Each structure stands twice: as C-alpha cells, then as structure tokens.
Amino acid sequence: MDPNNVNEASDKMSDDGEMASVMGFSGFGKKARTFDLDAIFEQTRRTAIERSQRALERKQNDDQMAEEGESSKSVKSSVHTQRDKAATATSRKQESESSSDSGSDSDSESELIGPPLPPQYTAQDDDDEHVRLPRLPGNAAHSDEDDDEGETQDDDDDDDDDRLKKIPDTHEITLQHGTKTVSALALDPSGARLVTGGYDYDVRFWDFAGMDQALQAFRSLQPCECHQIKSLQYSNTGDVILVVSGNAQAKVLDRDGFNVMECVKGDQYIVDMAKTKGHTAMLNSGCWHPKIKEEFMTCSNDGTVRTWDLSSEKKHKSVFKPRSFQGKKVIPTCCTYSRDGKLIAAGCQDGTIQIWDRNLSVHTKFHCRQAHIPGSDTSCLSFSYDGMTLASRGGDDTLKMWDIRNFRNPVNVATGLTNYFTMTDCCFSPDDKLLVTGTSVKKDEGNGKLAFFERASFQKVYEIEVTNASVVRCLWHPKLNQIMVGTGNGLSKVYYDPVKSHRGAKLCVVKSQRKERQAETLTQDYIITPHALPMFREARQRSTRKQLEKDRLDPKKSHKPEPPVSGPGRGGRVAAHGGTLSSFIVKNIALDKTDDSNPRQAILRHAKEASENPYWVAPAYTQTQPEPVFAEESEEDEEADKEPEWKKRKI
C-alpha cells in the first residue's frame, strides 16, 4: 500500500473525529460531481450541426419526390420516422462516446467548422449516421395511406370528442324570471352576478354567491317603465350596466340597479339625424366598448348608430348613418364592436352588414350588400376572439361566418335554424373553436335547441334541447365556462360542469334552502278558576246587542248624517234660504218657471195690461199727445169696399 494514501486516510480520519466532536456529525457525504464545460459545449455544437444536416436532407428529399410525382405522405412519414430513429440512435451513440472520452481533442479537430456539407457527401462519409431506406411498392404505399387515413379519421373523432367534452352541459339550474320572453342576458366580467330582462319590462339581478337552492333574485325593477328590454350588458369593469329598451333613451345603471345616466332624446322634427343630439325612435340594440370603459353604442329605428360617453349625457359622441345601395336610409337592427374596439359593425333591415372605422364615420370600411335576405332582421353580430371572423345570425333562418379580410362572400353558411325573434344570439366558445346559437319554435310545436357548430368545418357537432319554447339569448362566459340561456317562456337556464366550470352556479347549488321564519304570535292563556278572588277575575264581555245600541247613540261611531241647516247657515254650510239678498234671489230664480223660448208671446203677454194700465210710456205723453180723430165711414163706402175689383174698373 502506498504510504502517502495511508497518511491521507489517517489525516481524514483525524479531521472527521475533530468535526464529530465539535459539530455533531462526521462529514458532508459523497464528493460533488465535477463537469467538463468544454466537453458539454462541444457536444451541443455537434448536435446542432447534425440537426441542420437532417433538416436540409429532408427538404431535398421532399423536393425530389414531388418532382417524380410520388408525393406520398405515408412514405415520407415512415421514412422520416425511421430516419429520425436512426439519427437519434446515432446521436445517443456519439454522446456516449463523447462522454467516455470528453478530454480528447481529436474529435473536435476532426469536425468541420462552418455551414453543413451537402447530404450526398455526408451520406458517403458515414453510412451509420444516415440510413437510406428503399421506396415502398405501390400496394404497400397505398396500404400505408389507408392506415394513415384511418389514423387521421380516428384523430378527427378524438378531436371531436375532446371538443364535445369541453361543452359544460352535464348539470343545469333554472332561474324563473317571469312568464314572458327573456330578451336580454348579461354577466359581469368576474361572473358573480347575472342580469336578466324580458318582455314583462322587468330587470332582475341574480347573485350566485348570495343565492341558495331556492334560486331567487335579490332585486327586481322596471328601469324603463312600460318598454320591453332589448339588450343588457355590463361594462368591461363590471361597475355599470347598459339598459336598451323599446324607448328612444338608453339608460345606465350601477351594480345595484340605481340610475347613473339617461341618454338625451333627439328632436324628431329635424330631418338630418346628425344634427340632433340623440335618438328619435325606438332602440334596437347596444353594447359597451371593449377597451374604453366610458364609451358605449346604440342603434335605433331612426336609421343611426350613435356612440355615447358616460360623462356627457346631453349629446352623443359620434353618429354613423347606414345607407342602402341607392343611398337611402336603412334601419340598423343590431350593432357591435370588434374585439380591439377599432371597428363598428351593424346589421341592417335591407340584409346588409356595414362596418366602419370607429374614428371615421362617413364611409364604410367593409360593406356586404347581400349578407342576408332583404327585409329580414339580422338579430346578432359577433366577432371571434382572434378578431378576424364575424358571425351573423339572420332572420332568414341562417347562421353565416365571414372573414372580414374577404367580406364579399361568407366562409360558411348553416341553414334551417328557425328564428322568430329580433334578438336571437350567436356567440363563440372561449377556445374560439365552436359557434353557438339558439333556434325558435312555435307554441306546442317542439323544443327550442341550442346548436353547436364547429368553426372550421361548420358542421353541427352537438345540440341541447333546452325547453318547449324558443331559445332567444345565449352566453358562454369565458371565465366561468358556463352557458347561460334565455328562453321564450320566461326561464333563464345555466348549464355547467362540476369539473370544468368554475364558481357561478356551483356556488348556489351547494347551499341548502333557508327555512322560512314563522311569525311568532302571542296568545293569552285563560286560567279558569271558579273560586278566585274578585280582583283577579276578568271582566265579563257585555252583550253584543247592548253594545250596538250604545254605539248607535254615538253619532261618530254610527256615522249619522247631519240634519239640514235652518237659518242663515253655520259651520261652513249654507242654508237652503236665508235672510240675505243672495239667498232670496236664488230662491226666486229657482221658482220662476216661465218659458221665454218665444219672445213675441212673452212681449204680447203684457200688451193688455199695458193698454189698460199704462205706466211707463203713455203717462208721459198725456198732456202733449193729441187725441186721434178718425172719420166715420158710411154704409155706401163699406159696400163699395166689398165690391170686386173688376166691377170697380168697369164703372
């Protein structure tokens, strides 16, 4: 044995003994492993060179096969797989060799520094590094293609299954809004509160954290009196709610339902709608700006789309006027912002979809003139989360998807989706791969459904039968991963999955229903004691007949009417007739029953009395008035007067 090693061991043992006596343990364990950084860097450089060579060779092989007309994906995939396996084995072998002899410099000197060599030279130099496989015969290639097609189909089925598994529909709760159509739904960004509005003019507030299994709204109000609620939406901060109803003035409420702002109404006698300060006709839709928390937008039957600022309620911010092909005014039925807030889109009654730049309100940036059938109300426009795709739900029973970069023709169209409402929704799933909309039904003619379409192929992949009424509103919240649905029979349903969904409806279904508090009534217990002292006896109740007779004598309890007033009157009451002049005149006028409808008879009635007893005119002329003297006629004159005229002429 080497004496040096013996000395080192003895020194180590002495050191361990001293450490154990001082610190309580004898050593730090095994010696730490040392690494050669130069060898590690060299191996990394080799691996990078090999990968670049394999990529270049793969590209050249692909080009060669394309030129020869044999572009078989299965062959390529198999060749590449085997080649990758061989390359991986080679690289592992080289790594083991380099790790065994990391200190040698011969390998680093033999490697070339610079760009990789062409594959034909590298393949000749080292056959083990790249394995060339022969081409497969035609039958084998086709069989591999079939296998690959089967695998692709299986992969597609798996993708569909995975996509369907993301739909949270395993559980549901039902919120009873009322008996009429739920025409508006809104969830705040955090998903804590749900707001519903309907044709019954009510807006109800639901708090998921505060509800129990009774599922009762904590507040109900009518912000717009006798107008149907068209649209509800929380701002991007969740502190205020936009309420769009059937009148011309939109309202903004806070989280508790108190009024914050009401838009001004415009002058309906002004022809140019850009000159008036607000809408002059019924509103159709509205929404908040996704980035600016104080700005929102409304569209109306007056043919305008207006933007508003929360701080200035006296006038709109800007006006957009949709126009038809002939330049005439058209009515926008729905409107929305793009996800970045730079574009404003509106669907119109003439079937067009018009998109403006938010800062340029004169000319449209994109315009599709035949998006839907003219005369059918486009009920909803929705932008995808990537901002490139626009979905439109038409009144012509269609759902269309558009690429705004090529806005002339739709990318995909789905038909046969019945729509009876002007606010039927469509929305994208949180992962942007599904498109959801509802269908309408007539009363007692089936169930309303919630249809799910794949965005890429636009095939209906799933549907949910909601209830025996139309499905009007639908909302898929990205944070909660829950689907809210408003129906035509006054129900609001929430679909969720206990595993994939978060909070929301899961908070209220676990709370037991509170017991109703019974009203506490205090009853007096009667103790019957025949031999009790008189001072403790209860007073006997008197006869009912005697009590009624006593109450009859009391004028207040019996409500005795007051007798007629005699004399001049008292206590603010006027007597029927009294000693005053006014009462005497009233009495005489009431007693005068002469008929003065014929004035001649009324005058001649006094003629005989005036001639016999002249009082007013005749006595004044008694001294100066001459007495009338009339000649007396003879009998001959009277007979002459009686003769006929023709005899007089003849004489």
XYZ file of C-alpha atoms in Angstrom:
651
model
C 0.000 0.000 0.000
C 1.178 3.447 -0.807
C 2.342 5.228 2.376
C 1.007 8.544 1.054
C -2.507 7.141 0.844
C -2.205 5.780 4.348
C -1.192 9.183 5.627
C -4.064 10.894 3.793
C -6.560 8.397 5.235
C -5.219 8.903 8.729
C -5.413 12.684 8.320
C -9.005 12.369 7.077
C -9.999 10.179 9.992
C -8.478 12.662 12.418
C -10.329 15.515 10.719
C -13.606 13.574 10.885
C -13.083 12.911 14.524
C -12.496 16.559 15.288
C -15.639 17.532 13.246
C -17.723 14.954 15.068
C -16.560 16.222 18.445
C -17.298 19.853 17.547
C -20.384 19.817 15.200
C -22.016 16.510 15.986
C -21.601 14.865 12.540
C -18.614 13.335 10.844
C -18.813 14.561 7.217
C -20.743 16.068 4.312
C -21.334 12.828 2.409
C -20.082 11.987 -1.065
C -17.869 14.256 -3.052
C -19.728 16.536 -5.505
C -19.562 15.583 -9.142
C -17.430 17.736 -11.435
C -18.382 18.669 -15.004
C -16.252 19.449 -18.015
C -17.854 22.543 -19.560
C -15.740 22.402 -22.697
C -16.963 18.880 -23.463
C -20.568 19.896 -22.903
C -20.293 22.858 -25.300
C -18.610 20.682 -27.909
C -21.369 18.059 -27.734
C -24.036 20.774 -28.092
C -22.342 22.132 -31.203
C -22.223 18.640 -32.757
C -25.899 18.054 -32.099
C -26.857 21.378 -33.729
C -24.824 20.554 -36.849
C -26.426 17.116 -37.152
C -29.942 18.523 -36.840
C -29.348 21.126 -39.523
C -27.971 18.449 -41.851
C -31.011 16.235 -41.297
C -33.389 19.128 -41.978
C -31.582 20.024 -45.232
C -31.607 16.428 -46.394
C -35.291 16.046 -45.581
C -36.156 19.129 -47.629
C -34.191 17.926 -50.637
C -35.844 14.506 -50.489
C -39.261 16.118 -50.398
C -38.475 18.216 -53.463
C -37.170 15.180 -55.316
C -40.265 13.129 -54.564
C -42.511 15.990 -55.644
C -40.752 16.194 -58.988
C -41.139 12.477 -59.556
C -44.855 12.661 -58.819
C -44.716 10.380 -55.821
C -45.836 12.688 -53.033
C -46.979 10.002 -50.667
C -47.343 11.385 -47.192
C -47.324 7.987 -45.611
C -43.993 7.029 -47.170
C -42.481 10.308 -46.135
C -43.721 9.987 -42.627
C -42.421 6.428 -42.316
C -39.057 7.303 -43.841
C -38.726 10.331 -41.679
C -39.708 8.368 -38.599
C -37.139 5.663 -39.258
C -34.552 8.252 -40.179
C -35.208 10.155 -37.004
C -34.917 6.959 -35.021
C -31.609 6.127 -36.679
C -30.365 9.662 -36.209
C -31.453 9.591 -32.595
C -29.622 6.292 -32.058
C -26.526 7.704 -33.756
C -26.627 10.840 -31.690
C -27.015 8.802 -28.496
C -24.071 6.640 -29.538
C -21.956 9.716 -30.198
C -22.994 11.215 -26.890
C -21.877 8.070 -25.071
C -18.579 8.073 -26.949
C -18.005 11.747 -26.269
C -18.867 11.338 -22.607
C -16.435 8.408 -22.291
C -13.618 10.412 -23.780
C -14.546 14.021 -23.087
C -10.980 15.191 -22.640
C -9.721 14.112 -26.055
C -9.244 16.813 -28.659
C -9.127 14.544 -31.699
C -12.919 14.532 -32.231
C -13.177 18.294 -32.062
C -10.346 18.627 -34.567
C -11.966 16.186 -36.998
C -15.267 18.106 -37.026
C -15.682 20.817 -39.655
C -16.400 24.348 -38.543
C -18.888 26.328 -40.687
C -22.031 25.535 -42.663
C -23.033 21.857 -43.022
C -21.964 19.819 -46.054
C -24.469 18.683 -48.689
C -26.220 15.435 -47.806
C -24.687 13.430 -50.638
C -21.194 13.904 -49.135
C -22.180 13.363 -45.573
C -24.047 10.154 -46.507
C -20.954 8.719 -48.209
C -18.719 9.537 -45.300
C -20.772 7.837 -42.612
C -23.295 5.168 -43.511
C -24.234 4.541 -39.921
C -25.181 8.154 -39.354
C -27.904 8.291 -42.018
C -29.794 5.171 -43.001
C -31.263 5.230 -46.521
C -34.376 3.148 -46.863
C -35.741 1.816 -50.165
C -39.009 3.131 -51.545
C -42.051 1.101 -50.749
C -44.003 -0.573 -53.554
C -47.317 0.858 -54.686
C -49.552 -1.559 -52.791
C -47.629 -1.051 -49.624
C -47.741 2.700 -50.110
C -51.484 2.619 -50.622
C -51.967 0.411 -47.619
C -49.935 2.818 -45.565
C -52.025 5.682 -46.934
C -55.183 3.859 -45.913
C -53.749 3.273 -42.490
C -52.831 6.929 -42.252
C -56.315 7.939 -43.397
C -57.797 5.692 -40.762
C -55.489 7.169 -38.187
C -56.424 10.680 -39.380
C -60.108 9.858 -39.111
C -59.544 8.447 -35.658
C -57.652 11.596 -34.739
C -60.558 13.715 -36.019
C -63.004 11.682 -33.993
C -60.794 12.100 -30.970
C -60.647 15.843 -31.613
C -64.444 15.968 -31.879
C -64.768 14.013 -28.671
C -62.320 16.329 -26.940
C -64.199 19.322 -28.281
C -67.517 17.927 -27.108
C -66.058 17.179 -23.714
C -65.341 20.891 -23.346
C -69.070 21.734 -23.540
C -70.301 22.160 -19.945
C -73.766 20.590 -20.147
C -73.756 17.838 -17.530
C -75.695 19.914 -14.978
C -78.158 22.791 -15.165
C -80.119 25.164 -12.950
C -83.283 27.058 -13.873
C -83.923 30.669 -12.855
C -87.561 31.770 -13.088
C -87.508 35.301 -14.489
C -91.224 35.515 -15.215
C -93.786 34.238 -17.693
C -92.790 36.221 -20.786
C -89.786 36.064 -23.091
C -86.324 36.621 -21.601
C -84.991 39.010 -24.222
C -81.736 40.120 -22.552
C -78.896 38.477 -20.597
C -75.735 39.900 -19.084
C -72.926 38.601 -16.856
C -70.347 40.804 -15.221
C -66.708 40.123 -16.183
C -65.990 38.281 -12.938
C -69.085 36.085 -13.324
C -70.501 36.941 -9.899
C -73.813 38.473 -10.979
C -76.326 37.708 -13.702
C -78.866 40.227 -15.011
C -81.966 39.216 -16.994
C -84.527 41.368 -18.793
C -87.703 40.463 -20.617
C -90.901 41.423 -22.347
C -92.528 41.980 -18.936
C -90.451 45.202 -18.567
C -88.613 43.743 -15.536
C -84.869 43.592 -14.935
C -83.837 41.015 -12.327
C -80.499 40.760 -10.536
C -79.122 37.343 -9.524
C -76.115 36.941 -7.232
C -74.596 33.455 -7.443
C -72.681 33.814 -4.201
C -75.724 35.075 -2.302
C -78.337 32.648 -3.657
C -79.249 29.305 -2.185
C -81.107 26.384 -3.729
C -84.299 28.466 -3.816
C -82.686 30.436 -6.706
C -84.423 33.745 -6.026
C -83.371 37.109 -7.471
C -82.285 39.658 -4.894
C -83.693 42.650 -6.800
C -86.316 43.306 -9.451
C -87.092 46.664 -11.038
C -88.562 48.338 -14.120
C -85.997 50.915 -15.255
C -87.847 51.873 -18.442
C -91.447 51.695 -17.193
C -93.667 50.191 -19.916
C -90.984 49.345 -22.501
C -89.637 45.906 -23.346
C -85.990 45.288 -22.523
C -83.988 44.772 -25.729
C -80.412 44.424 -24.501
C -78.361 44.335 -21.287
C -74.589 44.407 -20.937
C -72.033 45.012 -18.200
C -69.128 47.334 -18.906
C -65.644 45.851 -19.111
C -65.026 46.892 -15.497
C -68.345 45.474 -14.284
C -69.426 48.558 -12.306
C -72.268 49.764 -14.584
C -74.940 48.156 -16.791
C -76.251 49.388 -20.143
C -80.038 49.007 -20.497
C -81.520 49.255 -24.004
C -85.317 49.170 -24.163
C -88.106 49.962 -26.579
C -87.980 53.705 -25.998
C -85.556 56.186 -27.566
C -83.379 56.724 -24.488
C -80.821 54.233 -23.230
C -80.077 54.068 -19.516
C -77.007 53.198 -17.482
C -77.478 51.600 -14.055
C -74.981 50.749 -11.363
C -74.484 47.232 -9.965
C -77.382 47.647 -7.554
C -79.849 48.968 -10.139
C -79.740 52.687 -9.371
C -79.813 55.169 -12.229
C -76.450 56.605 -13.290
C -77.221 58.170 -16.669
C -80.033 58.522 -19.187
C -79.314 59.490 -22.784
C -80.992 62.582 -24.152
C -83.828 62.282 -26.663
C -83.371 63.915 -30.054
C -85.619 66.354 -31.883
C -87.877 64.343 -34.189
C -88.637 67.369 -36.382
C -85.038 67.652 -37.593
C -84.532 65.854 -40.903
C -80.761 65.371 -40.665
C -80.216 62.854 -37.873
C -76.621 64.006 -37.447
C -77.837 67.421 -36.295
C -79.966 66.197 -33.418
C -78.481 65.290 -30.057
C -79.951 61.815 -29.596
C -82.159 59.084 -30.964
C -85.698 59.949 -32.031
C -87.165 56.443 -32.412
C -87.179 53.052 -30.702
C -83.821 51.488 -29.843
C -82.848 48.067 -31.185
C -79.506 47.157 -29.623
C -76.476 48.456 -27.768
C -73.098 47.423 -26.343
C -70.065 48.733 -24.452
C -66.666 49.479 -25.925
C -64.319 46.568 -25.074
C -61.370 48.817 -24.173
C -62.782 52.236 -23.185
C -64.933 51.839 -20.090
C -66.861 55.131 -20.520
C -67.972 54.607 -24.143
C -70.993 52.664 -25.385
C -73.011 52.409 -28.589
C -76.711 52.198 -29.523
C -78.665 51.740 -32.755
C -82.223 52.820 -33.407
C -85.127 52.837 -35.849
C -84.240 56.419 -36.755
C -81.546 54.941 -39.020
C -78.465 55.845 -36.988
C -75.784 54.197 -34.877
C -74.587 56.538 -32.130
C -71.712 56.341 -29.682
C -72.012 57.932 -26.238
C -69.723 58.986 -23.430
C -70.702 58.212 -19.863
C -69.522 61.618 -18.682
C -71.650 63.673 -21.139
C -75.299 62.661 -21.296
C -76.514 65.789 -23.084
C -75.263 64.808 -26.528
C -73.949 61.810 -28.428
C -70.276 61.394 -29.247
C -70.463 60.423 -32.943
C -73.072 59.307 -35.480
C -72.897 56.549 -38.121
C -75.635 56.505 -40.777
C -76.109 53.241 -42.682
C -77.120 53.675 -46.312
C -78.523 51.352 -48.947
C -77.134 50.876 -52.438
C -79.315 53.773 -53.652
C -78.119 55.961 -50.789
C -81.371 55.759 -48.845
C -81.678 55.444 -45.104
C -81.840 51.904 -43.692
C -82.597 50.794 -40.154
C -79.852 49.011 -38.175
C -81.210 46.101 -36.117
C -78.007 45.093 -34.286
C -74.564 46.541 -33.657
C -71.292 45.507 -32.040
C -67.649 46.479 -31.571
C -64.723 44.403 -32.749
C -62.576 42.781 -30.054
C -59.970 45.537 -30.241
C -62.617 48.266 -30.401
C -61.369 49.743 -33.661
C -64.305 48.643 -35.852
C -68.059 49.161 -35.536
C -70.375 46.674 -37.285
C -74.117 46.966 -37.879
C -76.640 44.582 -39.434
C -79.466 46.322 -41.295
C -83.016 45.544 -42.385
C -82.090 45.504 -46.066
C -79.863 42.465 -45.464
C -76.551 44.325 -45.483
C -73.723 44.234 -42.956
C -71.803 47.511 -42.760
C -68.553 48.025 -40.873
C -66.961 51.402 -40.127
C -63.692 52.528 -38.693
C -64.506 53.873 -35.240
C -62.743 57.160 -35.967
C -64.203 57.627 -39.489
C -67.984 57.818 -39.501
C -68.597 58.880 -43.096
C -67.698 55.948 -45.334
C -67.822 52.252 -44.515
C -64.597 50.272 -44.374
C -66.272 46.932 -45.196
C -69.677 46.532 -46.784
C -71.540 43.349 -47.757
C -74.759 44.190 -49.596
C -76.312 40.720 -49.751
C -75.369 39.213 -46.429
C -78.950 38.131 -45.647
C -82.338 38.294 -47.342
C -83.652 41.895 -47.530
C -86.489 42.552 -45.130
C -85.295 40.015 -42.551
C -83.912 41.474 -39.343
C -80.328 40.459 -38.651
C -80.575 39.593 -34.967
C -76.932 39.358 -33.890
C -73.345 40.065 -34.940
C -70.430 38.566 -33.007
C -66.668 38.833 -33.551
C -64.401 35.901 -32.765
C -61.726 36.225 -30.111
C -58.981 36.455 -32.743
C -60.817 39.386 -34.373
C -60.667 38.030 -37.932
C -64.018 36.247 -38.116
C -67.526 37.683 -37.872
C -70.618 35.554 -37.220
C -74.073 36.820 -38.198
C -77.447 35.401 -37.149
C -80.105 36.332 -39.683
C -83.853 36.494 -39.634
C -83.788 34.300 -42.757
C -83.083 31.218 -40.553
C -79.347 31.160 -41.349
C -76.079 31.432 -39.459
C -73.145 32.741 -41.504
C -69.468 33.166 -40.817
C -67.426 35.889 -42.539
C -63.775 36.707 -42.915
C -63.536 40.492 -42.734
C -60.431 40.433 -44.914
C -62.551 38.985 -47.735
C -66.005 40.295 -46.955
C -67.857 39.642 -50.186
C -68.815 36.024 -49.676
C -69.383 34.075 -46.459
C -66.860 31.465 -45.418
C -69.539 29.051 -44.165
C -73.340 29.002 -44.039
C -75.714 26.969 -41.860
C -79.401 26.901 -42.809
C -82.614 25.633 -41.276
C -82.156 27.485 -37.971
C -85.597 28.941 -37.300
C -85.572 32.473 -35.925
C -88.692 34.326 -34.784
C -87.028 36.990 -32.632
C -85.062 40.130 -33.460
C -82.523 39.460 -30.702
C -81.591 35.786 -31.173
C -77.947 35.431 -30.156
C -74.868 33.714 -31.538
C -71.516 33.541 -29.756
C -68.106 31.853 -29.906
C -66.792 29.392 -27.363
C -63.923 30.529 -25.110
C -61.412 28.468 -27.128
C -62.752 30.038 -30.362
C -63.415 26.636 -31.969
C -67.204 26.385 -31.612
C -70.076 28.647 -32.579
C -73.324 28.572 -30.586
C -76.832 29.797 -31.437
C -80.435 29.082 -30.484
C -83.468 28.045 -32.509
C -87.089 29.209 -32.271
C -90.257 27.142 -32.194
C -93.954 27.935 -32.167
C -96.063 27.186 -29.150
C -96.592 23.459 -28.528
C -94.693 22.519 -31.693
C -91.448 21.154 -30.295
C -88.485 22.128 -28.163
C -86.089 25.006 -28.627
C -82.498 23.872 -29.117
C -79.036 25.208 -28.525
C -76.915 24.234 -31.560
C -73.098 23.960 -31.539
C -71.185 24.293 -34.825
C -67.517 23.603 -35.397
C -65.828 26.735 -36.633
C -63.515 25.037 -39.139
C -65.948 22.690 -40.913
C -69.188 24.415 -39.773
C -70.812 21.073 -39.062
C -73.315 20.725 -36.261
C -71.419 18.714 -33.680
C -73.838 18.924 -30.759
C -77.197 20.284 -29.664
C -79.062 20.677 -26.385
C -82.838 20.568 -26.089
C -83.491 23.398 -23.661
C -87.270 23.641 -23.156
C -90.597 23.633 -25.012
C -90.123 27.243 -26.085
C -87.766 29.261 -28.246
C -84.130 29.810 -27.298
C -83.566 33.550 -27.631
C -80.423 34.540 -25.773
C -77.225 32.546 -25.204
C -73.995 33.497 -23.484
C -70.824 31.437 -22.909
C -68.756 33.067 -20.181
C -65.002 32.515 -20.688
C -64.022 32.642 -17.005
C -66.824 30.540 -15.569
C -67.008 28.165 -18.562
C -70.782 28.142 -18.145
C -73.536 28.687 -20.722
C -76.475 30.990 -19.926
C -79.661 30.666 -21.985
C -82.782 32.864 -22.100
C -85.989 31.257 -23.386
C -89.365 32.356 -24.687
C -91.328 31.096 -21.685
C -89.632 33.241 -19.055
C -86.870 30.848 -17.995
C -83.169 31.514 -17.711
C -81.078 28.345 -17.626
C -77.436 27.948 -16.624
C -75.504 24.911 -17.917
C -72.311 23.953 -16.107
C -69.923 21.089 -15.413
C -68.777 20.495 -11.814
C -65.261 19.653 -13.003
C -64.673 22.036 -15.922
C -66.698 25.021 -14.716
C -65.666 27.488 -12.056
C -67.754 29.281 -9.431
C -71.002 30.726 -10.836
C -73.850 28.251 -10.497
C -71.643 25.915 -8.466
C -71.759 28.353 -5.555
C -75.524 28.377 -5.109
C -76.393 24.711 -5.681
C -74.368 23.592 -2.656
C -76.236 25.892 -0.257
C -79.270 24.423 1.439
C -82.501 26.338 1.234
C -83.177 28.614 4.158
C -86.159 27.782 6.309
C -88.918 30.336 6.369
C -89.238 32.128 9.657
C -92.671 31.582 11.153
C -94.336 34.657 12.595
C -94.382 34.441 16.362
C -97.905 35.030 17.726
C -98.517 35.672 21.412
C -101.704 34.101 22.721
C -103.181 34.745 26.114
C -103.806 31.678 28.158
C -107.041 31.722 30.133
C -106.992 30.101 33.540
C -110.424 29.132 34.709
C -110.578 29.448 38.499
C -114.113 29.425 39.832
C -113.073 30.334 43.403
C -110.620 33.137 42.527
C -110.771 36.490 44.262
C -112.896 39.220 42.607
C -109.861 41.405 41.970
C -108.341 38.695 39.774
C -111.491 37.970 37.846
C -111.631 39.006 34.219
C -114.310 41.411 33.184
C -117.251 39.734 31.557
C -117.882 40.664 27.982
C -121.124 42.609 27.595
C -123.904 41.564 25.290
C -123.399 42.402 21.662
C -126.902 43.854 21.304
C -126.412 46.341 24.093
C -123.053 47.418 22.691
C -124.620 48.046 19.285
C -127.379 50.128 20.819
C -124.835 52.197 22.650
C -122.759 52.696 19.504
C -125.928 53.722 17.664
C -126.402 56.601 20.038
C -122.869 57.811 19.409
C -123.014 59.974 16.239
C -119.364 59.364 15.359
C -119.500 55.597 15.583
C -122.849 55.338 13.853
C -121.892 57.812 11.096
C -125.205 59.658 11.479
C -125.774 62.170 8.657
C -126.096 65.822 9.620
C -129.598 67.357 9.555
C -130.459 70.177 7.130
C -129.300 73.636 8.086
C -132.004 76.018 9.230
C -131.394 79.730 9.285
C -128.523 81.620 7.633
C -126.145 78.656 7.955
C -123.328 77.635 10.279
C -120.108 75.696 10.347
C -119.279 76.496 6.729
C -122.621 75.164 5.477
C -125.029 77.415 3.527
C -128.710 77.200 4.319
C -131.307 76.461 1.669
C -132.725 80.014 2.037
C -131.973 82.722 4.490
C -132.331 86.381 5.150
C -129.621 87.510 2.771
C -130.318 89.082 -0.648
C -128.373 86.424 -2.483
C -130.388 83.608 -0.975
C -133.648 85.484 -1.778
C -132.624 85.978 -5.425
C -131.582 82.365 -5.749
C -134.892 81.249 -4.340
C -136.938 83.458 -6.677
C -134.932 82.469 -9.746
C -135.440 78.865 -8.905
C -139.200 79.377 -8.521
C -139.633 81.301 -11.810
C -140.763 78.730 -14.293
C -141.843 80.971 -17.182
C -140.962 79.890 -20.649
C -139.122 82.569 -22.646
C -138.453 80.460 -25.654
C -140.914 82.572 -27.824
C -140.020 86.268 -27.381
C -143.121 87.599 -29.269
C -145.525 85.806 -26.985
C -143.513 86.919 -23.983
C -143.967 90.595 -25.057
C -147.632 90.327 -26.085
C -148.404 88.690 -22.782
C -148.075 92.141 -21.200
C -149.894 94.081 -24.025
C -153.396 94.047 -22.472
C -152.115 95.135 -19.089
C -150.052 97.925 -20.673
C -153.034 99.253 -22.621
C -155.342 99.231 -19.629
C -152.906 100.456 -17.050
C -150.175 102.350 -18.869
C -147.280 103.004 -16.547
C -144.005 103.585 -18.424
C -144.592 105.389 -21.744
C -148.259 106.580 -22.064
C -148.414 108.788 -18.949
C -145.507 110.888 -20.185
C -147.416 111.998 -23.281
C -150.863 112.566 -21.753
C -150.541 116.333 -21.870
C -148.889 116.739 -25.270
C -150.253 113.829 -27.239
C -153.196 114.828 -29.488
C -156.248 112.773 -29.408
C -156.742 110.708 -32.604
C -159.765 111.726 -34.713
C -160.908 109.225 -37.326
C -163.662 109.849 -39.970
C -166.583 107.603 -39.700
C -167.343 105.550 -42.830
C -170.830 105.434 -44.342
C -172.644 102.281 -45.334
C -172.173 103.055 -49.060
C -168.419 103.249 -48.635
C -168.352 99.947 -46.833
C -170.322 98.285 -49.624
C -168.025 99.808 -52.253
C -165.089 98.379 -50.465
C -166.710 94.992 -50.533
C -167.287 95.025 -54.319
C -164.850 93.117 -56.510
C -162.102 94.913 -58.351
C -163.284 94.155 -61.872
C -166.622 95.878 -61.163
C -164.850 98.983 -59.971
C -162.791 99.080 -63.167
C -165.866 98.670 -65.309
C -167.643 101.575 -63.663
